[in-house]
PDB file of C-alpha atoms in Angstrom:
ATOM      1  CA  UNK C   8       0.000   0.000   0.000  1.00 76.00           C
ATOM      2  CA  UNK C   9       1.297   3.773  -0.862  1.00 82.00           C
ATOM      3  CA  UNK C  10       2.803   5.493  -1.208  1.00 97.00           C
ATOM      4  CA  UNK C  11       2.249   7.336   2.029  1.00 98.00           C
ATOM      5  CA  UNK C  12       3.096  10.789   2.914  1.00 98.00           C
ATOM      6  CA  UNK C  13       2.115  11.792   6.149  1.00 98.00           C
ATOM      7  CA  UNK C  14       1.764  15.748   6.327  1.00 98.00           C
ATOM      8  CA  UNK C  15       1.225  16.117   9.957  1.00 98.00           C
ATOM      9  CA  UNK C  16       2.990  13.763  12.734  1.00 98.00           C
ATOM     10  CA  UNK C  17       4.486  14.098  15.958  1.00 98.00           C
ATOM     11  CA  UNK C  18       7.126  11.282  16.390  1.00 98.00           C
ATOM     12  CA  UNK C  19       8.790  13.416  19.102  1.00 96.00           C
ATOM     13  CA  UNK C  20       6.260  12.843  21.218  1.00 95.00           C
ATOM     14  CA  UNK C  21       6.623  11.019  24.308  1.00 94.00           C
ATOM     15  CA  UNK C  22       4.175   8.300  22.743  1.00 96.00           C
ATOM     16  CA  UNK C  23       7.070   6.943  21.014  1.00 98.00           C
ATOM     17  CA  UNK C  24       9.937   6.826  23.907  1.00 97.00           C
ATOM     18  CA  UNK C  25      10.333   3.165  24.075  1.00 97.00           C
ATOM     19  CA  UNK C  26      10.560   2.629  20.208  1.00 98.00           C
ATOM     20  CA  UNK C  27      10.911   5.415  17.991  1.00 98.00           C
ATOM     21  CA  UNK C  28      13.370   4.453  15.673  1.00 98.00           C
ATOM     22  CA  UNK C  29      12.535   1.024  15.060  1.00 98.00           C
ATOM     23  CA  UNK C  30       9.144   2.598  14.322  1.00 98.00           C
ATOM     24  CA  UNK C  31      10.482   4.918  12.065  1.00 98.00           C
ATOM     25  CA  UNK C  32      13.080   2.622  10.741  1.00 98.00           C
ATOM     26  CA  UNK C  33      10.194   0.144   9.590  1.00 98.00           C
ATOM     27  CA  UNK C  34       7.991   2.975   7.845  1.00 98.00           C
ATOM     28  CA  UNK C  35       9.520   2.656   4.408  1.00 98.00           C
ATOM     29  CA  UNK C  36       8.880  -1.350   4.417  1.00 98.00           C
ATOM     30  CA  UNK C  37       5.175  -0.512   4.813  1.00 97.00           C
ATOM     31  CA  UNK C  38       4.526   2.253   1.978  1.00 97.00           C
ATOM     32  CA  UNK C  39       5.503   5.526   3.714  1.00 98.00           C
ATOM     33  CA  UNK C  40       7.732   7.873   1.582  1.00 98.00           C
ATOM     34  CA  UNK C  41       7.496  11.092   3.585  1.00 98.00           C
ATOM     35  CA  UNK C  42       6.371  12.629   7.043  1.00 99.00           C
ATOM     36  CA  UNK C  43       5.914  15.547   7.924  1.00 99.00           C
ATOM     37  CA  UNK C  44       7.396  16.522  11.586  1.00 98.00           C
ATOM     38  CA  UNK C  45       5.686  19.204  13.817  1.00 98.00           C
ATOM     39  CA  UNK C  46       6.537  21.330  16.427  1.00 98.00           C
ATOM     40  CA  UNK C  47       4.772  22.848  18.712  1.00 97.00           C
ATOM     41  CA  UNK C  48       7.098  24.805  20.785  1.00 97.00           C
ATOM     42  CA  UNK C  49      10.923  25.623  21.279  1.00 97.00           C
ATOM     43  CA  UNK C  50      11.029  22.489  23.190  1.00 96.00           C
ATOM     44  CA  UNK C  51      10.204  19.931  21.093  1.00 95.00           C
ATOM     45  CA  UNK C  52      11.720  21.811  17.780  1.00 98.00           C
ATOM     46  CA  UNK C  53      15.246  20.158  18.183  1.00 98.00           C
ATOM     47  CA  UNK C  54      13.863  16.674  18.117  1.00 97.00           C
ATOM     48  CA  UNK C  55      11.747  17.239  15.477  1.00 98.00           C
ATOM     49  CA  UNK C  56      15.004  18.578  13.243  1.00 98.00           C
ATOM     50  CA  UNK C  57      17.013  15.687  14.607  1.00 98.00           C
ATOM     51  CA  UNK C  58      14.702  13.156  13.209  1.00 98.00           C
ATOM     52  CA  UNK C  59      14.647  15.099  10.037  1.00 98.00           C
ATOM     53  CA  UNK C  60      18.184  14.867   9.803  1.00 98.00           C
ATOM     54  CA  UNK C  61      18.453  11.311  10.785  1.00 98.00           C
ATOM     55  CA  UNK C  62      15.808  10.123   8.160  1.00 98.00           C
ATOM     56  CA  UNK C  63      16.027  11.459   4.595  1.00 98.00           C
ATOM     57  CA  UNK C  64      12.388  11.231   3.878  1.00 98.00           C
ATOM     58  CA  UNK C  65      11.468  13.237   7.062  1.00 99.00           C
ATOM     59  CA  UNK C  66      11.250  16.685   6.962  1.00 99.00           C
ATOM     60  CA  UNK C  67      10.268  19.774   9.910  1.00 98.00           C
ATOM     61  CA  UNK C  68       7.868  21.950  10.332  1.00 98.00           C
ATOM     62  CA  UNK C  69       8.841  24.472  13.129  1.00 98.00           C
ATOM     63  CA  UNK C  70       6.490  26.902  14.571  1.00 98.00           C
ATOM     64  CA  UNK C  71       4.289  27.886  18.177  1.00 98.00           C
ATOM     65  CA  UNK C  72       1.222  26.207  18.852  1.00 97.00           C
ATOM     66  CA  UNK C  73      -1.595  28.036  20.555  1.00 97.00           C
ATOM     67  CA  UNK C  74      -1.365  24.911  23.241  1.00 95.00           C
ATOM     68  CA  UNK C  75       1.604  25.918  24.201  1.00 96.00           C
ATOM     69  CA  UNK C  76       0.614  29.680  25.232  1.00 96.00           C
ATOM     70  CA  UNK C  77      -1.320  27.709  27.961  1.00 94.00           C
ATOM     71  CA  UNK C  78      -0.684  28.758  31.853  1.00 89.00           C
ATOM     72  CA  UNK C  79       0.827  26.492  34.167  1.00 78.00           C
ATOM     73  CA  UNK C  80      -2.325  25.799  36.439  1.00 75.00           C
ATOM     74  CA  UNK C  81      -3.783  24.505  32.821  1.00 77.00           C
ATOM     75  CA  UNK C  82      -1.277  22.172  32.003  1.00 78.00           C
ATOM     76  CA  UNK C  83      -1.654  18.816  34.105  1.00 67.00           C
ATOM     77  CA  UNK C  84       1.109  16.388  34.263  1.00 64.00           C
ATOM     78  CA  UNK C  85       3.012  17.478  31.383  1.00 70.00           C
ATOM     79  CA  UNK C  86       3.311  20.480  32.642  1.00 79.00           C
ATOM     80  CA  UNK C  87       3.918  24.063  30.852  1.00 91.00           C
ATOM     81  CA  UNK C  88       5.555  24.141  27.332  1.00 94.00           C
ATOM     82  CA  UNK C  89       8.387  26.559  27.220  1.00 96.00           C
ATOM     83  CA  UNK C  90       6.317  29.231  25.528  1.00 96.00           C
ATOM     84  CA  UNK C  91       5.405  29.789  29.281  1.00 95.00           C
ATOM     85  CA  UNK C  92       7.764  28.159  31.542  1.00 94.00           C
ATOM     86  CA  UNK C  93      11.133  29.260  29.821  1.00 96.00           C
ATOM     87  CA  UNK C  94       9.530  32.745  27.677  1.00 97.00           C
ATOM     88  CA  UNK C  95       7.224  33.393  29.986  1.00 95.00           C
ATOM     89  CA  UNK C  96       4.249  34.247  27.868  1.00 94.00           C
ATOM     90  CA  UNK C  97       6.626  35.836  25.276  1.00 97.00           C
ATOM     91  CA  UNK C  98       5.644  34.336  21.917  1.00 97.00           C
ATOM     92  CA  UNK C  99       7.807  37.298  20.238  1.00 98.00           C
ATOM     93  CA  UNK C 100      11.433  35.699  22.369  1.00 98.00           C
ATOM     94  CA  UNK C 101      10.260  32.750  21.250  1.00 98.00           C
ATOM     95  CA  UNK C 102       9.829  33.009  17.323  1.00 98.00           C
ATOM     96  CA  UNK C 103      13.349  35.207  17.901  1.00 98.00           C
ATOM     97  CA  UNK C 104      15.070  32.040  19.377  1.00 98.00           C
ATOM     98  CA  UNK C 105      13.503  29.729  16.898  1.00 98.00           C
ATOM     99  CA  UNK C 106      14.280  31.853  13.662  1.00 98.00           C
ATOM    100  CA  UNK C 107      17.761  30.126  13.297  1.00 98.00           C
ATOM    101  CA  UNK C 108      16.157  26.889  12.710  1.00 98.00           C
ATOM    102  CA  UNK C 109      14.639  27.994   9.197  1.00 98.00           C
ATOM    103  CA  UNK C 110      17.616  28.151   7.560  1.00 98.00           C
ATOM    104  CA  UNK C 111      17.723  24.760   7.732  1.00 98.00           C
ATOM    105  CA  UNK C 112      16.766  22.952   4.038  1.00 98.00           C
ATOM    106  CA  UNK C 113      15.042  20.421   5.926  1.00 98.00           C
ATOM    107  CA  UNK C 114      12.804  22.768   7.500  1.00 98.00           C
ATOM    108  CA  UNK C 115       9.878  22.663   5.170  1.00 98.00           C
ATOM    109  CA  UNK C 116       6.572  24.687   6.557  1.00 98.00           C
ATOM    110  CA  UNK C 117       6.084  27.179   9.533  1.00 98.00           C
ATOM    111  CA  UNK C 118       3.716  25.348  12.588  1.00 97.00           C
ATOM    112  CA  UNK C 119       1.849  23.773  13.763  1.00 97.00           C
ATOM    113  CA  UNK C 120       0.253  27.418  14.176  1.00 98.00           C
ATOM    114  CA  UNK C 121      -3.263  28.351  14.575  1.00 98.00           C
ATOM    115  CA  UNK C 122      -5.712  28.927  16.843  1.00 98.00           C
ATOM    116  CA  UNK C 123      -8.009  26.643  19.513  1.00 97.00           C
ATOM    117  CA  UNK C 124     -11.082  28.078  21.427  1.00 97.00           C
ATOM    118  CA  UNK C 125     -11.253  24.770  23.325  1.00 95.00           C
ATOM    119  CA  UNK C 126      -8.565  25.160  25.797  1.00 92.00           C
ATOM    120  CA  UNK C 127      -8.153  28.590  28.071  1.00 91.00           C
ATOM    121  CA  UNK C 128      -5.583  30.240  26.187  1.00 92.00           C
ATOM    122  CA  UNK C 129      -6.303  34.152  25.755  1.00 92.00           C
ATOM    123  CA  UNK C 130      -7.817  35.045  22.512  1.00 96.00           C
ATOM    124  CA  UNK C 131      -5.939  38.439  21.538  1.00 96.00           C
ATOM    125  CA  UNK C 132      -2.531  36.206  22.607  1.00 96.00           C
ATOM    126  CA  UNK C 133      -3.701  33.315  20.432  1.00 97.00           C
ATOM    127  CA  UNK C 134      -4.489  35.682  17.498  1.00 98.00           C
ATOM    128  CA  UNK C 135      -1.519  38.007  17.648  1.00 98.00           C
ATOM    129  CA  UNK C 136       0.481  34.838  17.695  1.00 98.00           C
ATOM    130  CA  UNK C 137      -0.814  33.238  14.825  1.00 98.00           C
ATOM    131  CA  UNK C 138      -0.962  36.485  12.757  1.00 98.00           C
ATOM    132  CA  UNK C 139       2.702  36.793  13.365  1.00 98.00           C
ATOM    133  CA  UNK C 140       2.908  33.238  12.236  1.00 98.00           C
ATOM    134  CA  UNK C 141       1.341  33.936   9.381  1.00 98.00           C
ATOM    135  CA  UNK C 142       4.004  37.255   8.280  1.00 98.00           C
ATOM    136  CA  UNK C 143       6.716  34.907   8.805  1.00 98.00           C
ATOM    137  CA  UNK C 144       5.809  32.031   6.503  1.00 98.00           C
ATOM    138  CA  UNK C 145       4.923  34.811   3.573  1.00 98.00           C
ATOM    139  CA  UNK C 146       8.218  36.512   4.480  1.00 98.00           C
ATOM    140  CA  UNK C 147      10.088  33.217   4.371  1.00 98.00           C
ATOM    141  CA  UNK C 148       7.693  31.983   1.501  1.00 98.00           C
ATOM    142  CA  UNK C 149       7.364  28.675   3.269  1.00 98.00           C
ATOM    143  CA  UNK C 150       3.527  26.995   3.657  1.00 98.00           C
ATOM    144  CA  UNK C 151       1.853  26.987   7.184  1.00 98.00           C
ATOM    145  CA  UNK C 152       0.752  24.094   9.293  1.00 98.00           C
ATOM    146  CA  UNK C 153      -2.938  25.834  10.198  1.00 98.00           C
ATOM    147  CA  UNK C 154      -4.315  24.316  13.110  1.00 98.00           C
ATOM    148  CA  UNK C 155      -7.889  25.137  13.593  1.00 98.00           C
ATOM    149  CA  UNK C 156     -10.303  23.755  16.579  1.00 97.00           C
ATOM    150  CA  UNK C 157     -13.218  25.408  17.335  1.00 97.00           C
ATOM    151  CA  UNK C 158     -12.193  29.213  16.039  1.00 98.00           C
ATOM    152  CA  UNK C 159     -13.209  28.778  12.134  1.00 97.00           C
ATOM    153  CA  UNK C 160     -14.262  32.485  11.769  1.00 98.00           C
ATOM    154  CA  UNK C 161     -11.087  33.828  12.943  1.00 98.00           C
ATOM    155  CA  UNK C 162      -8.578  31.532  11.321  1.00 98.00           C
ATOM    156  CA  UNK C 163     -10.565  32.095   8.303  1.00 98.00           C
ATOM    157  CA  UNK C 164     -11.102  35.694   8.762  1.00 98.00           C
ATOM    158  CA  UNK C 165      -6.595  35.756   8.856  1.00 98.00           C
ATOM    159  CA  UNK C 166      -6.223  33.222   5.728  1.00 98.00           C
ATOM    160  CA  UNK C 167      -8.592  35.190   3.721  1.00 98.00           C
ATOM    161  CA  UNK C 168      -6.550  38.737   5.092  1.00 98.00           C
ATOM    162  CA  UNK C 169      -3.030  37.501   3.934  1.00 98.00           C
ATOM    163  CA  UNK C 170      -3.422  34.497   1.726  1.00 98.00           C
ATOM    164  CA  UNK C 171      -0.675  32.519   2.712  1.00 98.00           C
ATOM    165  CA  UNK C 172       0.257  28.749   1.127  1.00 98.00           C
ATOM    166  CA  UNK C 173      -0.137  25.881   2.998  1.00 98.00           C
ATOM    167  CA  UNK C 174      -2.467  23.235   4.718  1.00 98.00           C
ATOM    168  CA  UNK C 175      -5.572  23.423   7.077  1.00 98.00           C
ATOM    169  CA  UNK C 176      -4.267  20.037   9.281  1.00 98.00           C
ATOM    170  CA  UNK C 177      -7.252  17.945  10.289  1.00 97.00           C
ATOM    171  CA  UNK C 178      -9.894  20.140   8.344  1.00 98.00           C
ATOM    172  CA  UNK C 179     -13.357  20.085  10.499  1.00 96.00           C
ATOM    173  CA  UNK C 180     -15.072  22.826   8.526  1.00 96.00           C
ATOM    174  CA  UNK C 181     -17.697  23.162   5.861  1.00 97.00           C
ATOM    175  CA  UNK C 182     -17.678  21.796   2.267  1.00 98.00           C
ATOM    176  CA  UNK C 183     -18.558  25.434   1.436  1.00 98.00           C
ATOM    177  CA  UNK C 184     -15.599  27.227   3.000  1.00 98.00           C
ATOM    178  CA  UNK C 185     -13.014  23.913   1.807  1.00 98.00           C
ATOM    179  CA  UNK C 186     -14.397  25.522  -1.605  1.00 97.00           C
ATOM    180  CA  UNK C 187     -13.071  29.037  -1.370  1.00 97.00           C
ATOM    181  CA  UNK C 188     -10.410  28.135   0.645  1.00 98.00           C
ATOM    182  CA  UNK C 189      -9.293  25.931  -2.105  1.00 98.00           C
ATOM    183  CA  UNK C 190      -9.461  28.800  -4.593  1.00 97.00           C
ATOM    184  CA  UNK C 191      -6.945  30.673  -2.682  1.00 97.00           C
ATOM    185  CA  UNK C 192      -4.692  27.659  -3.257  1.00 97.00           C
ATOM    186  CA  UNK C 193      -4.767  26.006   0.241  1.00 98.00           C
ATOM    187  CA  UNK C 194      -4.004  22.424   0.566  1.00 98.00           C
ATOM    188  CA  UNK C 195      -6.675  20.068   3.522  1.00 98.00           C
ATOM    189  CA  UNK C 196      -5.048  17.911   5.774  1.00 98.00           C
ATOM    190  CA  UNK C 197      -7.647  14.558   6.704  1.00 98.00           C
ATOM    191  CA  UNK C 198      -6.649  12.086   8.662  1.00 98.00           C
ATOM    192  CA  UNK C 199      -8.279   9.365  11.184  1.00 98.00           C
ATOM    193  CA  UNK C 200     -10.636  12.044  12.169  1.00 97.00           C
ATOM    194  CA  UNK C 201     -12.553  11.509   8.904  1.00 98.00           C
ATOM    195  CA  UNK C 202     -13.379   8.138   9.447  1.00 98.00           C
ATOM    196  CA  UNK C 203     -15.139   8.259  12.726  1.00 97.00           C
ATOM    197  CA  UNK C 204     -19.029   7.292  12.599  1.00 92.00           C
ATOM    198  CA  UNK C 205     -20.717  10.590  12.689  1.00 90.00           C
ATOM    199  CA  UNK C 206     -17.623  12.910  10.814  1.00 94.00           C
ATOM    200  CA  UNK C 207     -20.077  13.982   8.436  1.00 95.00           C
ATOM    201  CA  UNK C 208     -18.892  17.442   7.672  1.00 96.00           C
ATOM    202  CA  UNK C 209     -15.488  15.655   6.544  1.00 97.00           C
ATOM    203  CA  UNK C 210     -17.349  13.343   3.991  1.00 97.00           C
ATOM    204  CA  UNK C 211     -18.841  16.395   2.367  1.00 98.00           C
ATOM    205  CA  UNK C 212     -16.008  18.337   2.235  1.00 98.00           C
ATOM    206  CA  UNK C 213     -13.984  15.324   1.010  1.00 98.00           C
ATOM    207  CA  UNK C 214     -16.704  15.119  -1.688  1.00 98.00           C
ATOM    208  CA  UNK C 215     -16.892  18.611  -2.671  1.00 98.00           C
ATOM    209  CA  UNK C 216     -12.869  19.276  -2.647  1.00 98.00           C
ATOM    210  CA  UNK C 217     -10.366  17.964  -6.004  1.00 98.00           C
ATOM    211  CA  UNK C 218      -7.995  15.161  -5.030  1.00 98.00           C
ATOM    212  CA  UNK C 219      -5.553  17.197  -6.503  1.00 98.00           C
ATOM    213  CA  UNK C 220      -5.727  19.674  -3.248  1.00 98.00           C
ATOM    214  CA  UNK C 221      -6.515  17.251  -0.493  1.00 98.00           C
ATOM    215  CA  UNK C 222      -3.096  15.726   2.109  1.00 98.00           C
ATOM    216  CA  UNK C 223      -3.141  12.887   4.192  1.00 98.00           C
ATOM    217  CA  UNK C 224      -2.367  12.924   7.528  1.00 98.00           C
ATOM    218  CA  UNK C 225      -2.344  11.176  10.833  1.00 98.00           C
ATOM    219  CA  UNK C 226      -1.611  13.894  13.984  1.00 98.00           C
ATOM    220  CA  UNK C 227      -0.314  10.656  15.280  1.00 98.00           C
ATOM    221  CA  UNK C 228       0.131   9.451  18.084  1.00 98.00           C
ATOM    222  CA  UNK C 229      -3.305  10.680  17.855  1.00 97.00           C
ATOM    223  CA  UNK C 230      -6.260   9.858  16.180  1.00 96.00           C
ATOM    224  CA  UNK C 231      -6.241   6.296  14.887  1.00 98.00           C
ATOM    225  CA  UNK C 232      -8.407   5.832  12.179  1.00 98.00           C
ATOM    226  CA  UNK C 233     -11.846   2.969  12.213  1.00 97.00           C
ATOM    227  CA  UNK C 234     -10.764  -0.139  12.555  1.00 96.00           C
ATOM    228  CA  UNK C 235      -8.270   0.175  15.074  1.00 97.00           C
ATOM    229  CA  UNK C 236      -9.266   3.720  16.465  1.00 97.00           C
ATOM    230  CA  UNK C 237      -7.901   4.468  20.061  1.00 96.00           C
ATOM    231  CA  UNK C 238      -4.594   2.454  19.879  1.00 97.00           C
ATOM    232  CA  UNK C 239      -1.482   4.754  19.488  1.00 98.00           C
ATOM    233  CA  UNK C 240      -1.250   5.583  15.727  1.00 98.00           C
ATOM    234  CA  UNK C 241       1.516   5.595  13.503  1.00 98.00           C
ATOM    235  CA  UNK C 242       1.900   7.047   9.518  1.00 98.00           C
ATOM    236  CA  UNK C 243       1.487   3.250   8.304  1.00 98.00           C
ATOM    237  CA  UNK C 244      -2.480   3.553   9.172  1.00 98.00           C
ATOM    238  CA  UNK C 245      -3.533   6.216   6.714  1.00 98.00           C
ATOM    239  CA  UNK C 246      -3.537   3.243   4.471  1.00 97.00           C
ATOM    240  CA  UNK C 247      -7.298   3.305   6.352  1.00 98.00           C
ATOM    241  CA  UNK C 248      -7.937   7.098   5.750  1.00 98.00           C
ATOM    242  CA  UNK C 249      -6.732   6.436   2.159  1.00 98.00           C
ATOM    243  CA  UNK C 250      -9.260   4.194   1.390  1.00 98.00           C
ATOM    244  CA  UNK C 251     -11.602   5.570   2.816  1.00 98.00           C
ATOM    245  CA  UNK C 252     -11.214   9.123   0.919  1.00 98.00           C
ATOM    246  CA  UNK C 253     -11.290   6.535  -2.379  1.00 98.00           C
ATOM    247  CA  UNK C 254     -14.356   5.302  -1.545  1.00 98.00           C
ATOM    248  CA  UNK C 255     -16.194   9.098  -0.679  1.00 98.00           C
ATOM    249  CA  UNK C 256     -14.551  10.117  -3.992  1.00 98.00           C
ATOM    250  CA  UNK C 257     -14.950   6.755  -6.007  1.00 98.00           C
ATOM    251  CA  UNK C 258     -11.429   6.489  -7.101  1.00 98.00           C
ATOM    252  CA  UNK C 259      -9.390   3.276  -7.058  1.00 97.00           C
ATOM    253  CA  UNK C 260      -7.071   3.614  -3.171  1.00 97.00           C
ATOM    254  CA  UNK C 261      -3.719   3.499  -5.176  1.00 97.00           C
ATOM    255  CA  UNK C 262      -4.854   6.624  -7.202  1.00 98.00           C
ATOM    256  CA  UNK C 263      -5.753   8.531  -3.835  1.00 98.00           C
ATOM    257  CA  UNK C 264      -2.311   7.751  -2.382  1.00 98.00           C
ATOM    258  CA  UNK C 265       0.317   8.646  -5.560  1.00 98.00           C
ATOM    259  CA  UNK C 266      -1.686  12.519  -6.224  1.00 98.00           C
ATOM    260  CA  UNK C 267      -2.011  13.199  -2.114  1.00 98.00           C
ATOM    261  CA  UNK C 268       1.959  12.202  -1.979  1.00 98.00           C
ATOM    262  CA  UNK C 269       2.258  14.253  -5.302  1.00 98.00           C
ATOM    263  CA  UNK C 270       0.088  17.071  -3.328  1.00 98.00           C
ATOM    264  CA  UNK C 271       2.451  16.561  -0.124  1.00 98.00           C
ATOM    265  CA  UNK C 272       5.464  17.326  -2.450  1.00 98.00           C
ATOM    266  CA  UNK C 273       4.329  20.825  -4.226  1.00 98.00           C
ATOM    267  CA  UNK C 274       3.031  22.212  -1.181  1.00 98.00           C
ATOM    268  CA  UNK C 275       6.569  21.803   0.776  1.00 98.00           C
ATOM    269  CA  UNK C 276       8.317  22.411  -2.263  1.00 98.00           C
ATOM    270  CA  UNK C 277      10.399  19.344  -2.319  1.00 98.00           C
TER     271      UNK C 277
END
């Protein structure tokens, strides 16, 4: 099955301690010719290049997530991200300290970036954030990682403001918007998500969207897709969402995985 390319994964998670490079070494064996690493945060940006570095078909994607902006008595047992504990709230020290890293060829997108109304981050912080975010990848002419959970209006209001490349990771919204959106030249991230009973917003869009601007994804270790949701995920399993956006669209799986790898390629320029 493939081939595979996984825009959105986050193997330097803690998920993957006990075996993440004879995870990642056995990717290729099972279809997978690309991931896409995120970052969230200063913190986790170095292992995310190091894997880069260490795999040829892995590339970065460096940026701030709105998660991260998150205070202290919020956090639980991971505790604060460095946005908070190191920066102290100060996004701005942060995107200073992490500018070095995209001179790096393997650094391929700015993000994971965007905005999410479910947790109690501050709104104006959140949206100054991902504005600046936003400057950066046109200044650097580099796509964005957009993530977007429960704040539609205002990451749309921003995308339609400055028109930036890039991909809306784990698209939840309307088949309607996925149209315009997709005339500004914006690429839609699905993964596991859109095979959940009930993810009928995701069918529709997945309908009403060309193949030729759709990505696959996984947000793993998140979001296993049906039939083994809630077991750790890894990029091998969008050979489930693959299908599965075949079927919606009626189009052999094989055909759905070469044009979203091809898709994967011209939006990170590779």
């Amino acid at each position: 099955m493939g081939p595979i390319f996984d825009t959105h994964a986050h193997y330097s998670s803690r998920a993957f301690d006990p075996d993440r490079y004879s995870l990642l070494d056995s990717l290729p064996g099972k279809g997978v010719v690309g991931i896409c690493e995120q970052a969230t945060h200063s913190g986790d940006a170095p292992r995310c290049l190091e894997l880069a570095h260490r795999y040829p078909w892995v590339y970065a994607a460096i940026g701030i997530h709105p998660e991260s902006l998150l205070p202290a008595s919020d956090c639980g047992k991971e505790g604060p991200a460095p946005t908070v504990s190191v920066y102290g709230g100060d996004w701005q020290a942060e995107m200073k300290a992490l500018a070095p890293y995209y001179d790096d060829p393997k650094v391929v997108a700015v993000g994971e970036c965007g905005l999410d109304y479910h947790w109690p981050v501050p709104k104006d912080a959140q949206l100054a954030l991902f504005e600046a975010e936003i400057q950066l990848a046109l200044e650097l002419d580099k796509p964005i990682i957009v993530h977007d959970r429960q704040a539609h209006a205002d990451v749309y209001t921003l995308l339609k403001k400055y028109r930036p490349k890039g991909i809306i990771h784990c698209y939840s919204g309307s088949a309607d918007d996925a149209l315009w959106l997709a005339e500004q030249g914006l690429f839609f991230g699905f993964g596991g998500a859109c095979t959940f009973k009930g993810a009928k917003r995701a069918a529709k869009a997945l309908a009403a969207l060309p193949l030729e601007q759709i990505v696959l994804e996984t947000d793993c270790p998140y979001m296993a897709p049906e039939p083994v949701r809630g077991t750790r995920c890894d990029s091998s399993l969008i050979r489930y969402v693959g299908e599965y956006v075949a079927s919606v669209k009626g189009l052999a799986p094989e055909e759905v995985f070469r044009q979203t790898a091809e898709n994967a390629r011209a939006v990170f320029q590779l």
